[in-house]
PDB file of C-alpha atoms in Angstrom:
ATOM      1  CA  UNK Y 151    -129.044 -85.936  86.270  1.00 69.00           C
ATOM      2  CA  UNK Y 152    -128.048 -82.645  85.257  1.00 74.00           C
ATOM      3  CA  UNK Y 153    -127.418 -83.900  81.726  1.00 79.00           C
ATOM      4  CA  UNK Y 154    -131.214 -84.412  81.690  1.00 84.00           C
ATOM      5  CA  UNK Y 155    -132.521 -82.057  83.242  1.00 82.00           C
ATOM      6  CA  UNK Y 156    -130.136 -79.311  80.956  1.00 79.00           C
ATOM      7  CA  UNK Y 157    -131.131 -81.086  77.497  1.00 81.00           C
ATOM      8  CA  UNK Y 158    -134.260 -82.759  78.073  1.00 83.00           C
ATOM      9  CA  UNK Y 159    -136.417 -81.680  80.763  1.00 85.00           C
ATOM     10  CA  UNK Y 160    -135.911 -77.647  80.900  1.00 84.00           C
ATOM     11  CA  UNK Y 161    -137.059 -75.478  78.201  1.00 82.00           C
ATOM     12  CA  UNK Y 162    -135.442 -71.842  78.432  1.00 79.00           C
ATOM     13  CA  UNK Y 163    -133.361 -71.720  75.287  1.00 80.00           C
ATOM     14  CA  UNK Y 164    -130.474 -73.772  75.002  1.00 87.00           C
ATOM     15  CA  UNK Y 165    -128.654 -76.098  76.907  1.00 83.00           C
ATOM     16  CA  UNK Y 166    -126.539 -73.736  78.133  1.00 84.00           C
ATOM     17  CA  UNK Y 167    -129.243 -71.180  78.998  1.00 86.00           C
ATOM     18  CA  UNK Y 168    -131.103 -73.966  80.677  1.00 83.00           C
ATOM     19  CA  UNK Y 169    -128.056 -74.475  82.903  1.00 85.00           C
ATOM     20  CA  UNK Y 170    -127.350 -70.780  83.753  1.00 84.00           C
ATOM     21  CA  UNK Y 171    -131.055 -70.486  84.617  1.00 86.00           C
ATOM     22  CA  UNK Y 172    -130.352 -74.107  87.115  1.00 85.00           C
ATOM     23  CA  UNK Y 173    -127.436 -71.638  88.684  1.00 86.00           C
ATOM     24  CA  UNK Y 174    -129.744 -68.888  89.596  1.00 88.00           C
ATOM     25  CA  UNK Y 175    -132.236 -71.850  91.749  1.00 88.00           C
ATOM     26  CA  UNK Y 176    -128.835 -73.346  93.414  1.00 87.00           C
ATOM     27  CA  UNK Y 177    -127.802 -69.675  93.957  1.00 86.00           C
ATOM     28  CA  UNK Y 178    -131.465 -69.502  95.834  1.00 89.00           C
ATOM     29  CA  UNK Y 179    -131.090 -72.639  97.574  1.00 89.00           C
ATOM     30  CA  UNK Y 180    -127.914 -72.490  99.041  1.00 86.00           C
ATOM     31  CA  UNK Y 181    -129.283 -68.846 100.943  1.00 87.00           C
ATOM     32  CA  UNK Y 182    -132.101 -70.748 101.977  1.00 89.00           C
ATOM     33  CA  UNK Y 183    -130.180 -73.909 103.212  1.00 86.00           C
ATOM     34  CA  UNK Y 184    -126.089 -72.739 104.724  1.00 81.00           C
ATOM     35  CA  UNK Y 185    -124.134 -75.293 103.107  1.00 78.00           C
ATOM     36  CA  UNK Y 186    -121.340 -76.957 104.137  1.00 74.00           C
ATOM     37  CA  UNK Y 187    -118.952 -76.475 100.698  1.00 79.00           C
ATOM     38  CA  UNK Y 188    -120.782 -74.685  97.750  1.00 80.00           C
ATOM     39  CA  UNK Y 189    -120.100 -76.194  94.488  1.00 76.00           C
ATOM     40  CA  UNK Y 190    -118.714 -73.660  92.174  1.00 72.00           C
ATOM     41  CA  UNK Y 191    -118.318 -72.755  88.383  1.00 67.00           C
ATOM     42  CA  UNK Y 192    -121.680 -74.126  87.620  1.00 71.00           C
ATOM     43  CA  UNK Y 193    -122.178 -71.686  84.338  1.00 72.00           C
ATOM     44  CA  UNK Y 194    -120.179 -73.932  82.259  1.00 74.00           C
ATOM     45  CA  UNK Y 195    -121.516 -77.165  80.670  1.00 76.00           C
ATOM     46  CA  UNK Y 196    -117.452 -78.073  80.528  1.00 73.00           C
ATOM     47  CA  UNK Y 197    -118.450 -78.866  84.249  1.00 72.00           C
ATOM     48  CA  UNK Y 198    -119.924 -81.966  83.693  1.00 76.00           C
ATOM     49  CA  UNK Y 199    -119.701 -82.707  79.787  1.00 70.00           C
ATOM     50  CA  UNK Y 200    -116.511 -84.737  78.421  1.00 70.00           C
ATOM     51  CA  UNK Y 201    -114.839 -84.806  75.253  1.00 72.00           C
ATOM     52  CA  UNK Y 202    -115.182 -88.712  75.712  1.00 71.00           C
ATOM     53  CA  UNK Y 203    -117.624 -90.868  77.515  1.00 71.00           C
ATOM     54  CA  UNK Y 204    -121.040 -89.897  79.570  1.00 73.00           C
ATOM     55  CA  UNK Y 205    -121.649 -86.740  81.458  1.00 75.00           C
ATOM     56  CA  UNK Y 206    -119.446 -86.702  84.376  1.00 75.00           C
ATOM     57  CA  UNK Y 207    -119.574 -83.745  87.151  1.00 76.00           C
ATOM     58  CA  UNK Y 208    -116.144 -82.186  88.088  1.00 76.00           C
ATOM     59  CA  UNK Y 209    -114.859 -80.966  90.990  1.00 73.00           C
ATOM     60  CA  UNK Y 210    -113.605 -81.776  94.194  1.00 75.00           C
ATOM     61  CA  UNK Y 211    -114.823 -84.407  96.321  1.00 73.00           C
ATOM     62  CA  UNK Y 212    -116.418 -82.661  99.401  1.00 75.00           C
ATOM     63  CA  UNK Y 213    -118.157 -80.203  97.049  1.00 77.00           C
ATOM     64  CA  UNK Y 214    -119.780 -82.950  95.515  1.00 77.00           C
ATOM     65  CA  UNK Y 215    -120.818 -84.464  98.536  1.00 78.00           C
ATOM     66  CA  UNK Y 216    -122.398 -81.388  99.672  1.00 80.00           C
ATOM     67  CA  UNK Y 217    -123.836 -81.200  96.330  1.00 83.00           C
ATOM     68  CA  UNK Y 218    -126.508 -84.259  96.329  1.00 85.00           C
ATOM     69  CA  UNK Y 219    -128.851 -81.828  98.919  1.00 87.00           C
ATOM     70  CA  UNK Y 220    -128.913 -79.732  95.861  1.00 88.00           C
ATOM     71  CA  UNK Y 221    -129.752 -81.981  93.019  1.00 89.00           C
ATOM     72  CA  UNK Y 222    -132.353 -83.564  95.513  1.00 91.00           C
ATOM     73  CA  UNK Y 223    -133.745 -80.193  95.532  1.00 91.00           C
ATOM     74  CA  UNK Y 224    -133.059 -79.743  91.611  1.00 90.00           C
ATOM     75  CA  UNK Y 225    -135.037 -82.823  90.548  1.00 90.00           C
ATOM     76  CA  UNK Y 226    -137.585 -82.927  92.894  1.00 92.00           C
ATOM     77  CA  UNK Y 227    -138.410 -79.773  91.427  1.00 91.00           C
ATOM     78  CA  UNK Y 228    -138.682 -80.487  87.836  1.00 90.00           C
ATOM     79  CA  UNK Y 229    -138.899 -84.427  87.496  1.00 91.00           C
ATOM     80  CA  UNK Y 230    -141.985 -85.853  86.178  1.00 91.00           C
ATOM     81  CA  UNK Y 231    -143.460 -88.512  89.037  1.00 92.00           C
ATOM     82  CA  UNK Y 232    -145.832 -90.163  86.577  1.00 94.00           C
ATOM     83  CA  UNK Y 233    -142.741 -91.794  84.909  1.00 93.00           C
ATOM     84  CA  UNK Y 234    -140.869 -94.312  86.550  1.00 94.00           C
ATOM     85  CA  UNK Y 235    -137.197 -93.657  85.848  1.00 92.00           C
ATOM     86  CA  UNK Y 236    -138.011 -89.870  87.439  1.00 93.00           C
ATOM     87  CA  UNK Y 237    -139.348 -91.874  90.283  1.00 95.00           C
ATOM     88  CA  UNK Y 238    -135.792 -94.173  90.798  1.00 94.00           C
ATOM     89  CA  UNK Y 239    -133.556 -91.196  89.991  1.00 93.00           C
ATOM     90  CA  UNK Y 240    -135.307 -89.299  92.631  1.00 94.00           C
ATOM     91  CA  UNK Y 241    -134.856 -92.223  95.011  1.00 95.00           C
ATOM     92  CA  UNK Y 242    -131.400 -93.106  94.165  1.00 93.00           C
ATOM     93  CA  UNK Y 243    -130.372 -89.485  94.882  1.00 92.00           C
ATOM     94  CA  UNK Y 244    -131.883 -89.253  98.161  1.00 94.00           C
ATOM     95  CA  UNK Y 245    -130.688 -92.828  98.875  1.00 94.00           C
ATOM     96  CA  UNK Y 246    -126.946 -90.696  98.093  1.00 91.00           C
ATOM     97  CA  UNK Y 247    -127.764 -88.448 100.775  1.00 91.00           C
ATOM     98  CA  UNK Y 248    -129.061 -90.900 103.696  1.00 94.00           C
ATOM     99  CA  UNK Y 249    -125.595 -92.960 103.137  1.00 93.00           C
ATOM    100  CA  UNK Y 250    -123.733 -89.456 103.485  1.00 90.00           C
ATOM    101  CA  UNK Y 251    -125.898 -88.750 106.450  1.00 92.00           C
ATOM    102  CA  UNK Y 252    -124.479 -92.086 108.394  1.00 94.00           C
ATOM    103  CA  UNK Y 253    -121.137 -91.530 107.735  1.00 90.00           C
ATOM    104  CA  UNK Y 254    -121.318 -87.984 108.856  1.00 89.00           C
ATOM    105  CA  UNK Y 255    -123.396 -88.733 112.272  1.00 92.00           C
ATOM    106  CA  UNK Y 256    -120.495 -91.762 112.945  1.00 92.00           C
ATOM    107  CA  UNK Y 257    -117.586 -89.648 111.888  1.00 87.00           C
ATOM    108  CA  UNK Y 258    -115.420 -89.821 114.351  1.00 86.00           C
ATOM    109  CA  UNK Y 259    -116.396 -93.929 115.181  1.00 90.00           C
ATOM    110  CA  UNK Y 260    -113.248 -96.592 114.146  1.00 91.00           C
ATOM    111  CA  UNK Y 261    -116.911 -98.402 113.097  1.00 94.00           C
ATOM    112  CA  UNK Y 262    -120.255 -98.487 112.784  1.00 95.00           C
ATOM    113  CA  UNK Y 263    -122.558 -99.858 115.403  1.00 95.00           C
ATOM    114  CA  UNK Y 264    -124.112-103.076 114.083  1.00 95.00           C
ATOM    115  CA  UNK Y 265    -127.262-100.876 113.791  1.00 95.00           C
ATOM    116  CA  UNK Y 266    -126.000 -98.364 111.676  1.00 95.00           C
ATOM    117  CA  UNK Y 267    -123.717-100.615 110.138  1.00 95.00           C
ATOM    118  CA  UNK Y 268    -126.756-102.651 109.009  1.00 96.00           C
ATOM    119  CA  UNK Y 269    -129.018 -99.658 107.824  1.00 96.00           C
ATOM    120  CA  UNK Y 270    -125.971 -98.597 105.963  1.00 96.00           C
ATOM    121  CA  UNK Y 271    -125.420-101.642 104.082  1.00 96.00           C
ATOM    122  CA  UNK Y 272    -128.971-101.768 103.030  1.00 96.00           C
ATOM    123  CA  UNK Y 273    -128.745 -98.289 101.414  1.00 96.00           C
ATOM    124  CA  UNK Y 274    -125.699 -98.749  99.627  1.00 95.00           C
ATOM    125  CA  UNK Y 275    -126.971-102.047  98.016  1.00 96.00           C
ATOM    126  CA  UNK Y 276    -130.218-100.385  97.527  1.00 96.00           C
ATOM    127  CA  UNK Y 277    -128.413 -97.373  95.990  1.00 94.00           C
ATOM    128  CA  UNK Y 278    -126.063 -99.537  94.189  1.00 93.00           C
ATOM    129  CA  UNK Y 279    -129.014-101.428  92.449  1.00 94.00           C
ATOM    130  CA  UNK Y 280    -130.353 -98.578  91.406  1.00 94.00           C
ATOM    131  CA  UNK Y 281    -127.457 -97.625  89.367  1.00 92.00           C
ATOM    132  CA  UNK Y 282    -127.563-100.766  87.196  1.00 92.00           C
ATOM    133  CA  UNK Y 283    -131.374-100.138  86.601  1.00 91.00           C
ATOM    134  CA  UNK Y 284    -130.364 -96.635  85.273  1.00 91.00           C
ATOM    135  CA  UNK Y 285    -127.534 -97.651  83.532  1.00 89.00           C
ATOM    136  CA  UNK Y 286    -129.376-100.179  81.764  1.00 89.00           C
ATOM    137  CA  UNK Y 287    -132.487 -98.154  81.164  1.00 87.00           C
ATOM    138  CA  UNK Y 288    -130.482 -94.800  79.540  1.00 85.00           C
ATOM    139  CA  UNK Y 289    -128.334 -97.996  77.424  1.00 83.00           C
ATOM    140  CA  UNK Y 290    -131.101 -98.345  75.438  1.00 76.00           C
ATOM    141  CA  UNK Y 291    -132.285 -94.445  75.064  1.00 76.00           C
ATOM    142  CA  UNK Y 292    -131.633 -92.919  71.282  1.00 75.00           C
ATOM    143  CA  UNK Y 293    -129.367 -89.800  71.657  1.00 71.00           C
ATOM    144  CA  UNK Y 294    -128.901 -90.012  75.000  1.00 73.00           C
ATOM    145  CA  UNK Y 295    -124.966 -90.505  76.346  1.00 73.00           C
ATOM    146  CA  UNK Y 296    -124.019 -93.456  78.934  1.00 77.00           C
ATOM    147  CA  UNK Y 297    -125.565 -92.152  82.015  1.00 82.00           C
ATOM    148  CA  UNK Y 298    -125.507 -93.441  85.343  1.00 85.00           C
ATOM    149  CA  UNK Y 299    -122.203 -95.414  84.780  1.00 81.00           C
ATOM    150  CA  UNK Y 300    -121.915 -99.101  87.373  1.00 81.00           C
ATOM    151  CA  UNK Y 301    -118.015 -98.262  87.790  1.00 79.00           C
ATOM    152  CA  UNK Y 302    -115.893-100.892  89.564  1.00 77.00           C
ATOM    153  CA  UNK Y 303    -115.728 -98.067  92.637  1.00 80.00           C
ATOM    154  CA  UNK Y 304    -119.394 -99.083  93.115  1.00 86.00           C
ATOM    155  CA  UNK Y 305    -118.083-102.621  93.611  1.00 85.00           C
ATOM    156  CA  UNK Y 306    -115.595-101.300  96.013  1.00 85.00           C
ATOM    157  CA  UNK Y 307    -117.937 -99.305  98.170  1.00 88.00           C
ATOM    158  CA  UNK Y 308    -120.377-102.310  98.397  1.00 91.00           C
ATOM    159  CA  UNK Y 309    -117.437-104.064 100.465  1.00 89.00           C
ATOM    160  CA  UNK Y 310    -116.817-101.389 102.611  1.00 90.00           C
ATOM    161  CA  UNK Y 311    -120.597-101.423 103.424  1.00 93.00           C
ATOM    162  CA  UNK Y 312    -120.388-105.280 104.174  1.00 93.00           C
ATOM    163  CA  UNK Y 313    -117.419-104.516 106.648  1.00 92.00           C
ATOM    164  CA  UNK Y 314    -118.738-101.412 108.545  1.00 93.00           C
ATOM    165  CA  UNK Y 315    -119.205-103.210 111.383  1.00 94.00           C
ATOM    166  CA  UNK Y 316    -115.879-103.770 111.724  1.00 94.00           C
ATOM    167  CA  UNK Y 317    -114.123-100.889 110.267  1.00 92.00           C
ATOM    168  CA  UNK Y 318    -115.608 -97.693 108.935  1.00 91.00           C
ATOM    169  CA  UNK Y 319    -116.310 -96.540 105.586  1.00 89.00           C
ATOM    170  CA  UNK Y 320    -114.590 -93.170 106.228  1.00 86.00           C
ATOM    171  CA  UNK Y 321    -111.541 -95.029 106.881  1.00 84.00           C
ATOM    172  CA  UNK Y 322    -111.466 -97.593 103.671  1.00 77.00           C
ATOM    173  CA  UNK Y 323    -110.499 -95.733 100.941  1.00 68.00           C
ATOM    174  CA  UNK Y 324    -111.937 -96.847  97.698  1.00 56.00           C
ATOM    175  CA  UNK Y 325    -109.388 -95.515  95.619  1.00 58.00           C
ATOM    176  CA  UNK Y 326    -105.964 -96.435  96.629  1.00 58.00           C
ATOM    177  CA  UNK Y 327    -106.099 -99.218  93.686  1.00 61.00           C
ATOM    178  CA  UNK Y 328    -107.283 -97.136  91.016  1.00 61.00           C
ATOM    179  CA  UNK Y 329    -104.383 -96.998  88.776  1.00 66.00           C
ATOM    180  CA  UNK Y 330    -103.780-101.119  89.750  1.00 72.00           C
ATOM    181  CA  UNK Y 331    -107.555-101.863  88.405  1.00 73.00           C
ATOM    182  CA  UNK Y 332    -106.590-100.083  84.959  1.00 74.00           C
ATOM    183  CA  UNK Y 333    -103.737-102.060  84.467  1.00 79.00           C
ATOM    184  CA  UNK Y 334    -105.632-105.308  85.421  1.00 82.00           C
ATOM    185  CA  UNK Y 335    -108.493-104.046  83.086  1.00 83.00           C
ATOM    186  CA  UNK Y 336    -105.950-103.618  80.268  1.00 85.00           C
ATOM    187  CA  UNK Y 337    -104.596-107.265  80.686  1.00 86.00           C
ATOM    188  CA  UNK Y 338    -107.802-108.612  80.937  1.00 87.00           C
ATOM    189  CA  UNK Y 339    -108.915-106.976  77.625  1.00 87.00           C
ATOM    190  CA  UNK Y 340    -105.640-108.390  75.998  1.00 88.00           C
ATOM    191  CA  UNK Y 341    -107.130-111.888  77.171  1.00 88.00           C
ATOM    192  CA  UNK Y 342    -110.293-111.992  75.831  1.00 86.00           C
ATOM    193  CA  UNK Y 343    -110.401-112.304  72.274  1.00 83.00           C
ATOM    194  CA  UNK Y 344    -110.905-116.532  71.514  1.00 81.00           C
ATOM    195  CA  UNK Y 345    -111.176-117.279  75.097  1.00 80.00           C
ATOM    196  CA  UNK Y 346    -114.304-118.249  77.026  1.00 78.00           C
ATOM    197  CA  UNK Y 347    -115.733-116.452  80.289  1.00 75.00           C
ATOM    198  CA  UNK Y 348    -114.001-118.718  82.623  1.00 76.00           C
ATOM    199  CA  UNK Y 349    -110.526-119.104  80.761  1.00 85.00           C
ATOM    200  CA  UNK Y 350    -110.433-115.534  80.913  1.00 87.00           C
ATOM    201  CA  UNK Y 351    -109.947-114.897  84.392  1.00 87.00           C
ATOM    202  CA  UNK Y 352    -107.500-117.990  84.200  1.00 88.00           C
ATOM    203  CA  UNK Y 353    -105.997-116.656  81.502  1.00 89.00           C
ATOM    204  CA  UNK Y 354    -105.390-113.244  83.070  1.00 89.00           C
ATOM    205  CA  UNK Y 355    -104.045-114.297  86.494  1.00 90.00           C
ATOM    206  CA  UNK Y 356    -101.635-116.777  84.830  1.00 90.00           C
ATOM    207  CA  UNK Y 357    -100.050-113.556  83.058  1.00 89.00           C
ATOM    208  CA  UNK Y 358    -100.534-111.464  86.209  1.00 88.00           C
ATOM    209  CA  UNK Y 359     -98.082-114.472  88.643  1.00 89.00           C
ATOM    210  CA  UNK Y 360     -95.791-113.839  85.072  1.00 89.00           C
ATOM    211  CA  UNK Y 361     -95.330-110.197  85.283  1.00 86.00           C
ATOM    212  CA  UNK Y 362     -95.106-110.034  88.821  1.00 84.00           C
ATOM    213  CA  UNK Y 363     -92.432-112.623  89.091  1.00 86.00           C
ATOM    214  CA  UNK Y 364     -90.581-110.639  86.536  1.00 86.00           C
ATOM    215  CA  UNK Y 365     -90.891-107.730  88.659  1.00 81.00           C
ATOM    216  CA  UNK Y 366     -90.461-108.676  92.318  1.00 83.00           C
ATOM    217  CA  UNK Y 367     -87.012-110.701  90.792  1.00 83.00           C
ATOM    218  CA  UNK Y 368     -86.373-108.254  88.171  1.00 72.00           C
ATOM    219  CA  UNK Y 369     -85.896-110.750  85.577  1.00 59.00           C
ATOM    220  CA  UNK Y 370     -83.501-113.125  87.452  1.00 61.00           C
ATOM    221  CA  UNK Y 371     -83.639-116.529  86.640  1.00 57.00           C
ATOM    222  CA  UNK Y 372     -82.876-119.068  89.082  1.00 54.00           C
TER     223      UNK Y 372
END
């Protein structure tokens, strides 16, 4: 969103004097509205722009929490509400902050009620097909860099919204298989090439129940 709004959308010099003049309105904002973490270093285009890949904003995780009041504020500012793809950004950014908002009013909960657990499952799937409609939308854009990425963390934070009954989201953590999901990744690239849909996945698990044998005996062979 801030890719856009910096290279596309704002028209006060360049990119980077299009984001310093996008500091001065968070500056403003955040007197306006006491925040609970201010995001910082937002001068540099570093912040969000990679060497490889799409745009991806840095920093740590509760600023960027905090942070989706702001680009609320941002875009609903400057967005364009004849066109639809202003329209679903919009919406998938405050659909960001309403999922935020449950977890915050049920902090201290082991789980949801089956009220809020309900309303927050709709807004994560909601939210979460919004993200594919972006991502396939800004595929197909000239000059434009992958925006609005469908990461396999997406996939993990659908599950935690279909078990928030039962435990809450605050307590899953996402994460904790990153590094596992770029190995698998890596083997299942390795099993692709001549190999249909289906035999992938049976390809890959048969060389998965290898490797681990390997290393749960360390090589022994019975």
């Amino acid at each position: 969103m801030r890719y856009l709004l910096v290279y596309t959308i704002l028209q006060h010099g360049s990119p980077l004097q299009n984001l310093l003049y996008l500091e001065t309105l968070v500056q403003e904002f955040y007197k306006q509205n006491p925040t609970e973490c201010k995001f910082k270093h937002m001068s540099k285009l570093s912040m969000f722009l990679r060497k490889t890949g799409g745009p991806k904003l840095r920093g740590k995780a509760i600023e960027i929490r905090s942070f989706c009041h702001v680009l609320v504020h941002l875009w609903t500012k400057f967005h364009n509400p004849n066109l639809q793809i202003h329209r679903q950004i919009l919406l998938f950014l405050k659909l960001s902050g309403q999922i935020d908002a449950v977890l915050e009013e049920y902090k201290g909960e082991y789980a949801l009620p089956a009220p809020a657990a309900l309303k927050f499952k709709k807004l994560v799937f909601n939210m979460g097909y919004l993200v594919i409609l972006l991502e396939n939308h800004f595929k197909n854009e000239e000059g434009v860099p992958h925006l609005f990425t469908a990461t396999s963390k997406l996939h993990g934070v659908a599950h935690a919204a279909l078990w928030a009954e039962f435990v809450s989201p605050r307590l899953v953590w996402c994460f904790t298989g990153e590094d596992y999901m770029h190995h698998v990744q890596s083997l299942a690239q390795s099993c692709i090439a001549g190999t249909g849909p289906y035999l992938t996945v049976n390809k890959t698990v048969d060389k998965m129940r290898v490797a681990l044998h390997i290393q749960f005996t360390k090589g022994e062979i019975n």
